[in-house]
Amino acid sequence: MGFLLACILLSSSVYAQIKTDKFMGEIVNYDETTVPKYTLPPLLKTEKGEKVKNVATWERKRRPEILSLFEEHIYGQMPSKFDSLNFKMTNEKADAMDGKAHLKEIQITVWNKGNSVSFPVVLFIPNKRSKPAPAFLLINNRGKRNTDATRVNKSTFWPAEMIIDSGYAIAAFHNADVAPDRKETYQNGILKQLFPEELEKNNGMKAIGSWPWAASRVMDYFLTDKDIDAKRVAIVGHSRGGKTALWAGAQDQRFAMVFNSCSGSTGAALARRKYGETVSLINKQFGHWFNNNYKKFSNNVDSLPIDQHMLIGLIAPRPVYTTNATQDRWADPYGSFLSSLNAKPVYDLYHQEVTLPKDMPQINKPIINSTIGYHFREGAHDLNVYDWNNFIRFANFNYSLRN
C-alpha cells in the first residue's frame, strides 16, 4: 500500500499528472503503467551459471565478476597505483564553531609519472568527544560556498553544525577540483595529469571514476588522523555525487557506510525500467561521466549484463541508504527503491537484517532500522536537513549494532 498511497498523493499535483515529457528529442516516460517488462540480471549466479549460496563464493567469484562488469561497461577501470601521496595542513582552528569543533583544512597532493594534482579537503571534528570521531565525507558537486570552512556561509546541503552536534566529524571535497564537471574540460584534472592513458581506453574512467578515486585519497588521509575513526567513515553524495558515492563504496571497502541522495540513472535507479532519465539520455547529456563502452547500451539497455541493484549489492555487508523526493521523478524513486530491495539477497548471505517493505514506503516514512535504508520525502531534487537527520539516525543505528 505504500507505493499506491504515494502515487495517490502525487497525482493530486499538476506535476504528477504529466505522463510523458520530451527531452533532447526523446520521449521521457513518467507513467508507471507503461514501464516495459524486464528481467534483471541474476545477482547470485556466476557467469558460468553457478549459484552463489554463501559468502565465500560471493567474495571469491561473483563479487569480482560484477565489479569487473561495472568497470568494463559503465564507470571505467580505476587506477590503483600512483607514485606518491602527501598531506599538508593549510589551515587549522581548534575552536571553530564557537568552540564546538576543530577545523582542519588539508591539501592532498598525488604524484604520478612526474606530474602532480592537489585538491583541498575541509574537515570539522567535534571537540566534545572521548575517542576518535566517526565521520561523514561529502562529495560536493555544488558550489564551494556550500562547504565553507569559515562558516560565514551556511548551507542545508552540508549542515556542518548539526553534524558536529550529533557527535560526527564532517568533511568535504569539491568534485571539480579533481575533474571539472564539463564535457569539454573533464579531463583537465587527474586524468590528463596523472592517468592520461585512461583517456585512450574505451573502458577507461572519466569523471565518475575520477571523483571516487579522490574520495579514496581522502580515506588515505583519514587513516593518518588520530582524531578520526577511520573504520567508521561514511561516504555521501547527491545526484551525480550520489552515483559517485555508490561507486566509491563499491570500489573501496574501507568506507563503512554509503549514502546516496537522488542518484537516479546509473546511480540507484534500475536502468531497465526506462522511467525518467534513461541510459540514452544520460549518455547524451553527460557522456563525460562514464566510459565509452556505456554508449553501446544507450538504445539497448536490456543487453547490459548488469543493473543497478548489483551496484548496491557490491556494498554488502556494509550499510547503504538511498533517498528520493516526490518532485524528482526524473530520478525514478520507485526504480531506486526496487534496486535496494533487489540487493537484499546479498545481505542475506551475510545474515544482515534488512527491513525494507515489499512495497514502496510512504512519503516521509524512512526505513532506518535496517542495513539497507531508504526514504521517499516530500520536495525537490536536493540534499537537505531532513536527509541528513535520517543519515545520522541510520548511522547511529548501524554503528550501535557493530559495537
mmCIF file of C-alpha atoms in Angstrom:
data_model
loop_
_atom_site.group_PDB
_atom_site.id
_atom_site.type_symbol
_atom_site.label_atom_id
_atom_site.label_comp_id
_atom_site.label_asym_id
_atom_site.label_seq_id
_atom_site.Cartn_x
_atom_site.Cartn_y
_atom_site.Cartn_z
ATOM 1 C CA MET A 1 0.000 0.000 0.000
ATOM 2 C CA GLY A 2 2.964 2.345 0.485
ATOM 3 C CA PHE A 3 3.685 2.883 -3.187
ATOM 4 C CA LEU A 4 -0.019 3.092 -4.036
ATOM 5 C CA LEU A 5 -0.500 5.774 -1.402
ATOM 6 C CA ALA A 6 2.488 7.698 -2.736
ATOM 7 C CA CYS A 7 1.026 7.588 -6.248
ATOM 8 C CA ILE A 8 -2.334 8.829 -4.961
ATOM 9 C CA LEU A 9 -0.729 11.700 -3.102
ATOM 10 C CA LEU A 10 1.442 12.634 -6.044
ATOM 11 C CA SER A 11 -1.432 12.506 -8.511
ATOM 12 C CA SER A 12 -3.036 15.491 -6.793
ATOM 13 C CA SER A 13 -0.364 17.792 -8.174
ATOM 14 C CA VAL A 14 -0.196 19.216 -11.677
ATOM 15 C CA TYR A 15 3.388 17.968 -11.891
ATOM 16 C CA ALA A 16 2.419 14.349 -11.370
ATOM 17 C CA GLN A 17 -0.369 14.453 -13.945
ATOM 18 C CA ILE A 18 2.239 14.687 -16.702
ATOM 19 C CA LYS A 19 2.659 11.146 -18.049
ATOM 20 C CA THR A 20 5.364 11.877 -20.594
ATOM 21 C CA ASP A 21 7.742 14.681 -21.444
ATOM 22 C CA LYS A 22 10.225 15.301 -24.220
ATOM 23 C CA PHE A 23 13.905 15.992 -23.693
ATOM 24 C CA MET A 24 16.770 16.050 -26.176
ATOM 25 C CA GLY A 25 14.481 14.614 -28.836
ATOM 26 C CA GLU A 26 13.363 11.640 -26.736
ATOM 27 C CA ILE A 27 10.089 10.824 -25.024
ATOM 28 C CA VAL A 28 10.550 10.654 -21.245
ATOM 29 C CA ASN A 29 8.207 8.202 -19.538
ATOM 30 C CA TYR A 30 6.507 9.162 -16.270
ATOM 31 C CA ASP A 31 3.708 6.614 -16.489
ATOM 32 C CA GLU A 32 4.160 3.553 -14.292
ATOM 33 C CA THR A 33 1.691 1.584 -16.415
ATOM 34 C CA THR A 34 3.935 1.877 -19.490
ATOM 35 C CA VAL A 35 7.150 0.697 -17.864
ATOM 36 C CA PRO A 36 8.227 -2.238 -20.054
ATOM 37 C CA LYS A 37 8.503 -5.775 -18.750
ATOM 38 C CA TYR A 38 12.081 -6.560 -17.872
ATOM 39 C CA THR A 39 14.226 -9.253 -16.338
ATOM 40 C CA LEU A 40 17.052 -8.225 -14.049
ATOM 41 C CA PRO A 41 20.439 -9.900 -14.467
ATOM 42 C CA PRO A 42 20.919 -12.506 -11.719
ATOM 43 C CA LEU A 43 22.758 -11.180 -8.716
ATOM 44 C CA LEU A 44 23.673 -14.530 -7.190
ATOM 45 C CA LYS A 45 24.640 -16.572 -10.208
ATOM 46 C CA THR A 46 28.135 -16.522 -11.686
ATOM 47 C CA GLU A 47 28.807 -16.013 -15.375
ATOM 48 C CA LYS A 48 29.370 -19.780 -15.579
ATOM 49 C CA GLY A 49 25.926 -20.411 -14.123
ATOM 50 C CA GLU A 50 26.988 -21.382 -10.602
ATOM 51 C CA LYS A 51 24.505 -20.374 -7.911
ATOM 52 C CA VAL A 52 26.008 -18.301 -5.124
ATOM 53 C CA LYS A 53 24.894 -19.834 -1.825
ATOM 54 C CA ASN A 54 27.446 -18.498 0.633
ATOM 55 C CA VAL A 55 29.706 -15.556 1.410
ATOM 56 C CA ALA A 56 32.846 -17.350 0.273
ATOM 57 C CA THR A 57 31.529 -17.901 -3.263
ATOM 58 C CA TRP A 58 30.204 -14.354 -3.384
ATOM 59 C CA GLU A 59 33.503 -12.794 -2.336
ATOM 60 C CA ARG A 60 35.752 -15.130 -4.291
ATOM 61 C CA LYS A 61 33.790 -15.373 -7.547
ATOM 62 C CA ARG A 62 30.629 -13.343 -8.043
ATOM 63 C CA ARG A 63 31.576 -10.044 -6.451
ATOM 64 C CA PRO A 64 34.784 -9.682 -8.528
ATOM 65 C CA GLU A 65 32.793 -10.561 -11.669
ATOM 66 C CA ILE A 66 30.187 -7.868 -11.025
ATOM 67 C CA LEU A 67 32.792 -5.274 -10.097
ATOM 68 C CA SER A 68 34.654 -6.000 -13.322
ATOM 69 C CA LEU A 69 31.444 -5.713 -15.372
ATOM 70 C CA PHE A 70 30.719 -2.256 -13.959
ATOM 71 C CA GLU A 71 34.303 -1.215 -14.702
ATOM 72 C CA GLU A 72 34.170 -2.544 -18.236
ATOM 73 C CA HIS A 73 30.745 -1.320 -19.273
ATOM 74 C CA ILE A 74 29.937 1.796 -17.229
ATOM 75 C CA TYR A 75 32.315 3.518 -14.824
ATOM 76 C CA GLY A 76 35.741 2.572 -16.135
ATOM 77 C CA GLN A 77 38.709 0.914 -14.520
ATOM 78 C CA MET A 78 40.071 2.891 -11.579
ATOM 79 C CA PRO A 79 43.888 3.062 -11.373
ATOM 80 C CA SER A 80 45.148 1.584 -8.131
ATOM 81 C CA LYS A 81 48.752 2.758 -8.314
ATOM 82 C CA PHE A 82 50.494 6.132 -8.262
ATOM 83 C CA ASP A 83 53.977 7.262 -7.314
ATOM 84 C CA SER A 84 53.440 9.175 -4.075
ATOM 85 C CA LEU A 85 50.922 10.904 -1.838
ATOM 86 C CA ASN A 86 51.270 13.867 0.536
ATOM 87 C CA PHE A 87 49.010 15.586 3.072
ATOM 88 C CA LYS A 88 49.604 19.201 4.095
ATOM 89 C CA MET A 89 47.668 21.113 6.745
ATOM 90 C CA THR A 90 46.944 24.507 5.205
ATOM 91 C CA ASN A 91 44.729 25.879 7.981
ATOM 92 C CA GLU A 92 43.773 24.792 11.474
ATOM 93 C CA LYS A 93 41.484 26.235 14.119
ATOM 94 C CA ALA A 94 40.953 24.322 17.344
ATOM 95 C CA ASP A 95 37.963 26.392 18.490
ATOM 96 C CA ALA A 96 35.855 26.645 15.333
ATOM 97 C CA MET A 97 32.068 26.849 15.534
ATOM 98 C CA ASP A 98 32.243 28.795 18.802
ATOM 99 C CA GLY A 99 34.477 26.182 20.325
ATOM 100 C CA LYS A 100 32.428 23.149 19.340
ATOM 101 C CA ALA A 101 34.723 21.901 16.581
ATOM 102 C CA HIS A 102 38.307 21.560 15.459
ATOM 103 C CA LEU A 103 38.740 22.779 11.867
ATOM 104 C CA LYS A 104 41.383 21.230 9.664
ATOM 105 C CA GLU A 105 41.943 22.193 6.034
ATOM 106 C CA ILE A 106 44.143 19.687 4.257
ATOM 107 C CA GLN A 107 45.742 19.794 0.843
ATOM 108 C CA ILE A 108 46.098 16.359 -0.710
ATOM 109 C CA THR A 109 48.757 16.053 -3.405
ATOM 110 C CA VAL A 110 49.278 12.997 -5.591
ATOM 111 C CA TRP A 111 52.237 12.464 -7.926
ATOM 112 C CA ASN A 112 52.439 10.073 -10.842
ATOM 113 C CA LYS A 113 54.977 9.886 -13.669
ATOM 114 C CA GLY A 114 56.424 13.314 -12.954
ATOM 115 C CA ASN A 115 53.124 15.186 -12.675
ATOM 116 C CA SER A 116 51.019 16.116 -9.671
ATOM 117 C CA VAL A 117 47.486 17.155 -8.759
ATOM 118 C CA SER A 118 46.403 18.792 -5.492
ATOM 119 C CA PHE A 119 42.942 19.281 -4.054
ATOM 120 C CA PRO A 120 41.684 20.672 -0.724
ATOM 121 C CA VAL A 121 39.587 18.961 1.937
ATOM 122 C CA VAL A 122 37.589 20.710 4.648
ATOM 123 C CA LEU A 123 37.195 18.805 7.912
ATOM 124 C CA PHE A 124 35.428 19.657 11.177
ATOM 125 C CA ILE A 125 35.864 17.336 14.166
ATOM 126 C CA PRO A 126 33.691 17.610 17.297
ATOM 127 C CA ASN A 127 35.643 18.755 20.329
ATOM 128 C CA LYS A 128 33.198 17.141 22.730
ATOM 129 C CA ARG A 129 34.290 13.511 22.453
ATOM 130 C CA SER A 130 36.346 10.961 24.349
ATOM 131 C CA LYS A 131 37.668 8.965 21.398
ATOM 132 C CA PRO A 132 38.249 9.306 17.643
ATOM 133 C CA ALA A 133 35.149 10.535 15.850
ATOM 134 C CA PRO A 134 33.214 8.720 13.126
ATOM 135 C CA ALA A 135 32.881 10.882 10.033
ATOM 136 C CA PHE A 136 30.751 11.749 7.045
ATOM 137 C CA LEU A 137 32.593 12.662 3.830
ATOM 138 C CA LEU A 138 30.571 14.613 1.269
ATOM 139 C CA ILE A 139 31.466 14.665 -2.413
ATOM 140 C CA ASN A 140 30.407 18.273 -3.067
ATOM 141 C CA ASN A 141 29.058 18.645 -6.604
ATOM 142 C CA ARG A 142 27.663 22.131 -5.946
ATOM 143 C CA GLY A 143 29.355 25.456 -5.252
ATOM 144 C CA LYS A 144 32.119 25.665 -2.673
ATOM 145 C CA ARG A 145 30.008 28.100 -0.648
ATOM 146 C CA ASN A 146 28.043 25.043 0.463
ATOM 147 C CA THR A 147 31.070 23.682 2.296
ATOM 148 C CA ASP A 148 32.506 26.981 3.521
ATOM 149 C CA ALA A 149 35.243 26.421 6.092
ATOM 150 C CA THR A 150 34.756 29.904 7.597
ATOM 151 C CA ARG A 151 31.053 29.186 8.288
ATOM 152 C CA VAL A 152 30.183 32.662 7.071
ATOM 153 C CA ASN A 153 28.069 30.805 4.536
ATOM 154 C CA LYS A 154 25.910 28.019 5.938
ATOM 155 C CA SER A 155 24.022 25.597 3.751
ATOM 156 C CA THR A 156 21.408 22.922 4.340
ATOM 157 C CA PHE A 157 23.287 20.922 1.692
ATOM 158 C CA TRP A 158 26.088 20.427 4.237
ATOM 159 C CA PRO A 159 24.721 21.349 7.697
ATOM 160 C CA ALA A 160 28.078 21.042 9.412
ATOM 161 C CA GLU A 161 26.943 22.417 12.768
ATOM 162 C CA MET A 162 24.159 19.856 13.011
ATOM 163 C CA ILE A 163 26.568 17.032 12.183
ATOM 164 C CA ILE A 164 29.051 18.212 14.805
ATOM 165 C CA ASP A 165 26.296 18.460 17.424
ATOM 166 C CA SER A 166 25.409 14.839 16.665
ATOM 167 C CA GLY A 167 28.941 13.710 17.532
ATOM 168 C CA TYR A 168 30.201 13.083 13.995
ATOM 169 C CA ALA A 169 33.048 14.705 12.107
ATOM 170 C CA ILE A 170 32.077 16.228 8.774
ATOM 171 C CA ALA A 171 34.352 16.575 5.753
ATOM 172 C CA ALA A 172 34.019 17.544 2.101
ATOM 173 C CA PHE A 173 35.951 17.961 -1.104
ATOM 174 C CA HIS A 174 34.800 19.576 -4.327
ATOM 175 C CA ASN A 175 34.470 17.287 -7.321
ATOM 176 C CA ALA A 176 35.610 19.945 -9.816
ATOM 177 C CA ASP A 177 38.980 20.229 -8.061
ATOM 178 C CA VAL A 178 39.658 16.685 -9.227
ATOM 179 C CA ALA A 179 37.865 16.561 -12.595
ATOM 180 C CA PRO A 180 35.844 19.523 -13.908
ATOM 181 C CA ASP A 181 32.210 18.583 -14.451
ATOM 182 C CA ARG A 182 32.089 19.700 -18.076
ATOM 183 C CA LYS A 183 32.289 17.545 -21.170
ATOM 184 C CA GLU A 184 34.836 19.908 -22.723
ATOM 185 C CA THR A 185 37.221 20.025 -19.753
ATOM 186 C CA TYR A 186 36.602 16.988 -17.511
ATOM 187 C CA GLN A 187 39.996 15.600 -18.464
ATOM 188 C CA ASN A 188 41.831 18.683 -17.104
ATOM 189 C CA GLY A 189 42.481 17.232 -13.682
ATOM 190 C CA ILE A 190 43.764 13.877 -12.544
ATOM 191 C CA LEU A 191 43.075 12.264 -15.920
ATOM 192 C CA LYS A 192 45.354 14.426 -18.033
ATOM 193 C CA GLN A 193 47.938 14.959 -15.301
ATOM 194 C CA LEU A 194 48.148 11.558 -13.628
ATOM 195 C CA PHE A 195 46.412 8.950 -15.756
ATOM 196 C CA PRO A 196 46.315 10.116 -19.406
ATOM 197 C CA GLU A 197 46.217 6.519 -20.610
ATOM 198 C CA GLU A 198 42.645 6.253 -19.271
ATOM 199 C CA LEU A 199 41.517 8.761 -21.895
ATOM 200 C CA GLU A 200 42.621 6.410 -24.660
ATOM 201 C CA LYS A 201 40.726 3.357 -23.383
ATOM 202 C CA ASN A 202 37.114 2.521 -24.180
ATOM 203 C CA ASN A 203 36.862 1.173 -20.636
ATOM 204 C CA GLY A 204 38.929 3.971 -19.093
ATOM 205 C CA MET A 205 37.457 6.021 -16.279
ATOM 206 C CA LYS A 206 36.140 9.523 -16.842
ATOM 207 C CA ALA A 207 34.540 11.952 -14.362
ATOM 208 C CA ILE A 208 32.545 9.395 -12.331
ATOM 209 C CA GLY A 209 35.654 7.383 -11.805
ATOM 210 C CA SER A 210 37.888 10.338 -11.024
ATOM 211 C CA TRP A 211 35.715 11.567 -8.152
ATOM 212 C CA PRO A 212 35.600 8.243 -6.240
ATOM 213 C CA TRP A 213 39.332 7.929 -6.796
ATOM 214 C CA ALA A 214 39.716 11.245 -4.955
ATOM 215 C CA ALA A 215 37.385 10.087 -2.183
ATOM 216 C CA SER A 216 39.728 7.161 -1.617
ATOM 217 C CA ARG A 217 42.654 9.565 -1.275
ATOM 218 C CA VAL A 218 40.693 11.369 1.446
ATOM 219 C CA MET A 219 40.241 7.998 3.124
ATOM 220 C CA ASP A 220 44.009 7.562 2.896
ATOM 221 C CA TYR A 221 44.301 10.800 4.862
ATOM 222 C CA PHE A 222 41.750 9.728 7.477
ATOM 223 C CA LEU A 223 43.919 6.713 8.247
ATOM 224 C CA THR A 224 46.662 9.139 9.376
ATOM 225 C CA ASP A 225 44.463 11.401 11.531
ATOM 226 C CA LYS A 226 44.262 10.211 15.137
ATOM 227 C CA ASP A 227 41.116 12.307 15.673
ATOM 228 C CA ILE A 228 39.142 10.299 13.084
ATOM 229 C CA ASP A 229 37.787 6.776 13.487
ATOM 230 C CA ALA A 230 38.816 5.592 10.029
ATOM 231 C CA LYS A 231 36.791 2.399 10.452
ATOM 232 C CA ARG A 232 33.627 4.499 10.641
ATOM 233 C CA VAL A 233 33.766 6.828 7.666
ATOM 234 C CA ALA A 234 30.612 7.177 5.590
ATOM 235 C CA ILE A 235 30.680 8.463 2.017
ATOM 236 C CA VAL A 236 27.836 10.803 0.991
ATOM 237 C CA GLY A 237 26.762 12.212 -2.361
ATOM 238 C CA HIS A 238 23.795 13.880 -4.024
ATOM 239 C CA SER A 239 22.647 13.470 -7.646
ATOM 240 C CA ARG A 240 25.817 12.855 -9.692
ATOM 241 C CA GLY A 241 27.582 12.852 -6.337
ATOM 242 C CA GLY A 242 25.207 10.076 -5.264
ATOM 243 C CA LYS A 243 26.228 7.992 -8.261
ATOM 244 C CA THR A 244 29.814 8.684 -7.267
ATOM 245 C CA ALA A 245 29.228 7.678 -3.641
ATOM 246 C CA LEU A 246 27.777 4.324 -4.693
ATOM 247 C CA TRP A 247 30.714 3.603 -6.990
ATOM 248 C CA ALA A 248 33.179 4.767 -4.325
ATOM 249 C CA GLY A 249 31.588 2.412 -1.794
ATOM 250 C CA ALA A 250 31.623 -0.475 -4.247
ATOM 251 C CA GLN A 251 35.289 0.067 -5.136
ATOM 252 C CA ASP A 252 36.721 0.988 -1.755
ATOM 253 C CA GLN A 253 35.547 -1.284 1.037
ATOM 254 C CA ARG A 254 37.202 0.924 3.637
ATOM 255 C CA PHE A 255 34.110 3.151 3.525
ATOM 256 C CA ALA A 256 31.954 1.810 6.322
ATOM 257 C CA MET A 257 28.669 3.179 5.015
ATOM 258 C CA VAL A 258 27.248 4.718 1.818
ATOM 259 C CA PHE A 259 24.587 7.421 1.483
ATOM 260 C CA ASN A 260 23.227 8.380 -1.925
ATOM 261 C CA SER A 261 20.693 11.174 -2.380
ATOM 262 C CA CYS A 262 18.507 11.305 -5.505
ATOM 263 C CA SER A 263 21.163 9.469 -7.513
ATOM 264 C CA GLY A 264 18.795 8.339 -10.286
ATOM 265 C CA SER A 265 20.006 6.940 -13.594
ATOM 266 C CA THR A 266 23.257 4.983 -13.334
ATOM 267 C CA GLY A 267 23.056 5.580 -9.604
ATOM 268 C CA ALA A 268 20.435 3.730 -7.597
ATOM 269 C CA ALA A 269 17.653 3.559 -10.223
ATOM 270 C CA LEU A 270 17.136 0.404 -12.274
ATOM 271 C CA ALA A 271 18.109 1.090 -15.884
ATOM 272 C CA ARG A 272 15.736 -1.457 -17.394
ATOM 273 C CA ARG A 273 12.631 0.365 -16.151
ATOM 274 C CA LYS A 274 13.134 3.166 -18.705
ATOM 275 C CA TYR A 275 11.410 5.640 -16.413
ATOM 276 C CA GLY A 276 12.572 9.247 -16.104
ATOM 277 C CA GLU A 277 16.177 9.715 -17.180
ATOM 278 C CA THR A 278 17.288 6.779 -19.316
ATOM 279 C CA VAL A 279 20.713 5.441 -20.207
ATOM 280 C CA SER A 280 20.313 7.034 -23.620
ATOM 281 C CA LEU A 281 19.547 10.472 -22.179
ATOM 282 C CA ILE A 282 22.298 10.426 -19.578
ATOM 283 C CA ASN A 283 24.847 9.433 -22.206
ATOM 284 C CA LYS A 284 23.666 12.243 -24.496
ATOM 285 C CA GLN A 285 23.874 14.907 -21.841
ATOM 286 C CA PHE A 286 26.615 13.622 -19.529
ATOM 287 C CA GLY A 287 28.665 11.210 -21.588
ATOM 288 C CA HIS A 288 31.819 12.533 -19.916
ATOM 289 C CA TRP A 289 30.794 10.832 -16.677
ATOM 290 C CA PHE A 290 31.062 7.277 -18.000
ATOM 291 C CA ASN A 291 33.402 5.223 -20.139
ATOM 292 C CA ASN A 292 32.987 4.937 -23.902
ATOM 293 C CA ASN A 293 31.610 1.403 -23.685
ATOM 294 C CA TYR A 294 28.473 2.614 -21.925
ATOM 295 C CA LYS A 295 27.309 4.366 -25.094
ATOM 296 C CA LYS A 296 26.809 0.953 -26.724
ATOM 297 C CA PHE A 297 23.854 0.364 -24.409
ATOM 298 C CA SER A 298 22.068 3.681 -24.881
ATOM 299 C CA ASN A 299 19.387 2.095 -27.053
ATOM 300 C CA ASN A 300 19.907 -1.485 -25.958
ATOM 301 C CA VAL A 301 19.818 -1.388 -22.178
ATOM 302 C CA ASP A 302 18.422 -4.918 -21.871
ATOM 303 C CA SER A 303 21.708 -6.284 -23.184
ATOM 304 C CA LEU A 304 23.655 -4.798 -20.277
ATOM 305 C CA PRO A 305 24.956 -7.722 -18.200
ATOM 306 C CA ILE A 306 24.387 -5.663 -15.039
ATOM 307 C CA ASP A 307 21.811 -3.343 -13.486
ATOM 308 C CA GLN A 308 21.963 -1.021 -10.531
ATOM 309 C CA HIS A 309 20.701 -3.434 -7.863
ATOM 310 C CA MET A 310 24.007 -5.182 -8.432
ATOM 311 C CA LEU A 311 25.905 -1.982 -7.635
ATOM 312 C CA ILE A 312 24.146 -1.763 -4.276
ATOM 313 C CA GLY A 313 24.873 -5.445 -3.765
ATOM 314 C CA LEU A 314 28.595 -4.743 -4.100
ATOM 315 C CA ILE A 315 28.413 -2.638 -0.929
ATOM 316 C CA ALA A 316 27.265 -5.599 1.207
ATOM 317 C CA PRO A 317 27.552 -6.280 4.063
ATOM 318 C CA ARG A 318 28.108 -2.583 4.800
ATOM 319 C CA PRO A 319 25.042 -0.379 5.346
ATOM 320 C CA VAL A 320 23.715 1.661 2.418
ATOM 321 C CA TYR A 321 21.000 4.327 2.383
ATOM 322 C CA THR A 322 19.110 5.777 -0.598
ATOM 323 C CA THR A 323 16.839 8.820 -0.801
ATOM 324 C CA ASN A 324 14.294 10.130 -3.296
ATOM 325 C CA ALA A 325 11.901 13.080 -3.499
ATOM 326 C CA THR A 326 8.313 13.458 -4.685
ATOM 327 C CA GLN A 327 9.132 16.185 -7.221
ATOM 328 C CA ASP A 328 12.074 14.276 -8.677
ATOM 329 C CA ARG A 329 10.526 11.658 -10.924
ATOM 330 C CA TRP A 330 13.486 12.164 -13.292
ATOM 331 C CA ALA A 331 15.500 10.097 -10.770
ATOM 332 C CA ASP A 332 12.866 7.302 -10.720
ATOM 333 C CA PRO A 333 12.129 6.931 -6.988
ATOM 334 C CA TYR A 334 10.349 3.596 -7.382
ATOM 335 C CA GLY A 335 13.169 2.188 -9.512
ATOM 336 C CA SER A 336 15.663 3.287 -6.855
ATOM 337 C CA PHE A 337 13.675 1.572 -4.128
ATOM 338 C CA LEU A 338 13.486 -1.593 -6.241
ATOM 339 C CA SER A 339 17.272 -1.583 -6.607
ATOM 340 C CA SER A 340 17.624 -1.597 -2.846
ATOM 341 C CA LEU A 341 15.038 -4.353 -2.490
ATOM 342 C CA ASN A 342 16.690 -6.496 -5.159
ATOM 343 C CA ALA A 343 20.103 -6.118 -3.495
ATOM 344 C CA LYS A 344 18.793 -7.783 -0.347
ATOM 345 C CA PRO A 345 19.826 -11.364 -1.304
ATOM 346 C CA VAL A 346 23.497 -10.440 -0.927
ATOM 347 C CA TYR A 347 22.865 -9.018 2.528
ATOM 348 C CA ASP A 348 21.005 -12.211 3.381
ATOM 349 C CA LEU A 349 24.203 -14.160 2.693
ATOM 350 C CA TYR A 350 25.862 -12.141 5.450
ATOM 351 C CA HIS A 351 22.841 -12.545 7.752
ATOM 352 C CA GLN A 352 22.354 -8.793 7.814
ATOM 353 C CA GLU A 353 18.893 -7.636 8.828
ATOM 354 C CA VAL A 354 17.109 -5.752 6.041
ATOM 355 C CA THR A 355 13.648 -4.479 6.984
ATOM 356 C CA LEU A 356 12.649 -2.896 3.688
ATOM 357 C CA PRO A 357 8.949 -3.485 2.954
ATOM 358 C CA LYS A 358 7.933 -5.188 -0.285
ATOM 359 C CA ASP A 359 6.058 -2.060 -1.363
ATOM 360 C CA MET A 360 7.383 1.469 -1.731
ATOM 361 C CA PRO A 361 7.477 3.202 1.680
ATOM 362 C CA GLN A 362 5.058 6.026 2.281
ATOM 363 C CA ILE A 363 6.196 9.605 1.903
ATOM 364 C CA ASN A 364 8.280 10.839 4.852
ATOM 365 C CA LYS A 365 8.324 7.364 6.429
ATOM 366 C CA PRO A 366 12.043 6.481 6.427
ATOM 367 C CA ILE A 367 13.338 2.935 6.810
ATOM 368 C CA ILE A 368 16.056 3.430 9.436
ATOM 369 C CA ASN A 369 16.437 0.230 11.480
ATOM 370 C CA SER A 370 17.849 -1.787 8.611
ATOM 371 C CA THR A 371 21.181 -2.477 6.926
ATOM 372 C CA ILE A 372 19.647 -1.147 3.701
ATOM 373 C CA GLY A 373 17.843 2.121 4.419
ATOM 374 C CA TYR A 374 15.569 4.251 2.300
ATOM 375 C CA HIS A 375 13.314 7.280 2.379
ATOM 376 C CA PHE A 376 10.974 8.997 -0.051
ATOM 377 C CA ARG A 377 10.421 12.545 1.151
ATOM 378 C CA GLU A 378 8.351 15.499 0.083
ATOM 379 C CA GLY A 379 10.119 18.105 -2.017
ATOM 380 C CA ALA A 380 12.533 18.608 -4.854
ATOM 381 C CA HIS A 381 15.814 17.151 -6.110
ATOM 382 C CA ASP A 382 18.060 18.203 -3.254
ATOM 383 C CA LEU A 383 20.092 17.192 -0.220
ATOM 384 C CA ASN A 384 18.732 18.887 2.882
ATOM 385 C CA VAL A 385 18.403 18.785 6.666
ATOM 386 C CA TYR A 386 15.668 16.136 6.565
ATOM 387 C CA ASP A 387 18.020 13.860 4.626
ATOM 388 C CA TRP A 388 20.984 14.494 6.909
ATOM 389 C CA ASN A 389 18.891 13.931 10.021
ATOM 390 C CA ASN A 390 17.962 10.483 8.717
ATOM 391 C CA PHE A 391 21.555 9.781 7.737
ATOM 392 C CA ILE A 392 22.557 10.404 11.343
ATOM 393 C CA ARG A 393 19.765 8.166 12.650
ATOM 394 C CA PHE A 394 20.719 5.393 10.218
ATOM 395 C CA ALA A 395 24.408 5.665 11.126
ATOM 396 C CA ASN A 396 23.614 5.655 14.844
ATOM 397 C CA PHE A 397 21.515 2.509 14.460
ATOM 398 C CA ASN A 398 24.007 0.573 12.375
ATOM 399 C CA TYR A 399 27.087 1.596 14.337
ATOM 400 C CA SER A 400 25.335 0.578 17.564
ATOM 401 C CA LEU A 401 24.903 -2.930 16.118
ATOM 402 C CA ARG A 402 28.615 -3.160 15.413
ATOM 403 C CA ASN A 403 29.970 -2.035 18.790
#
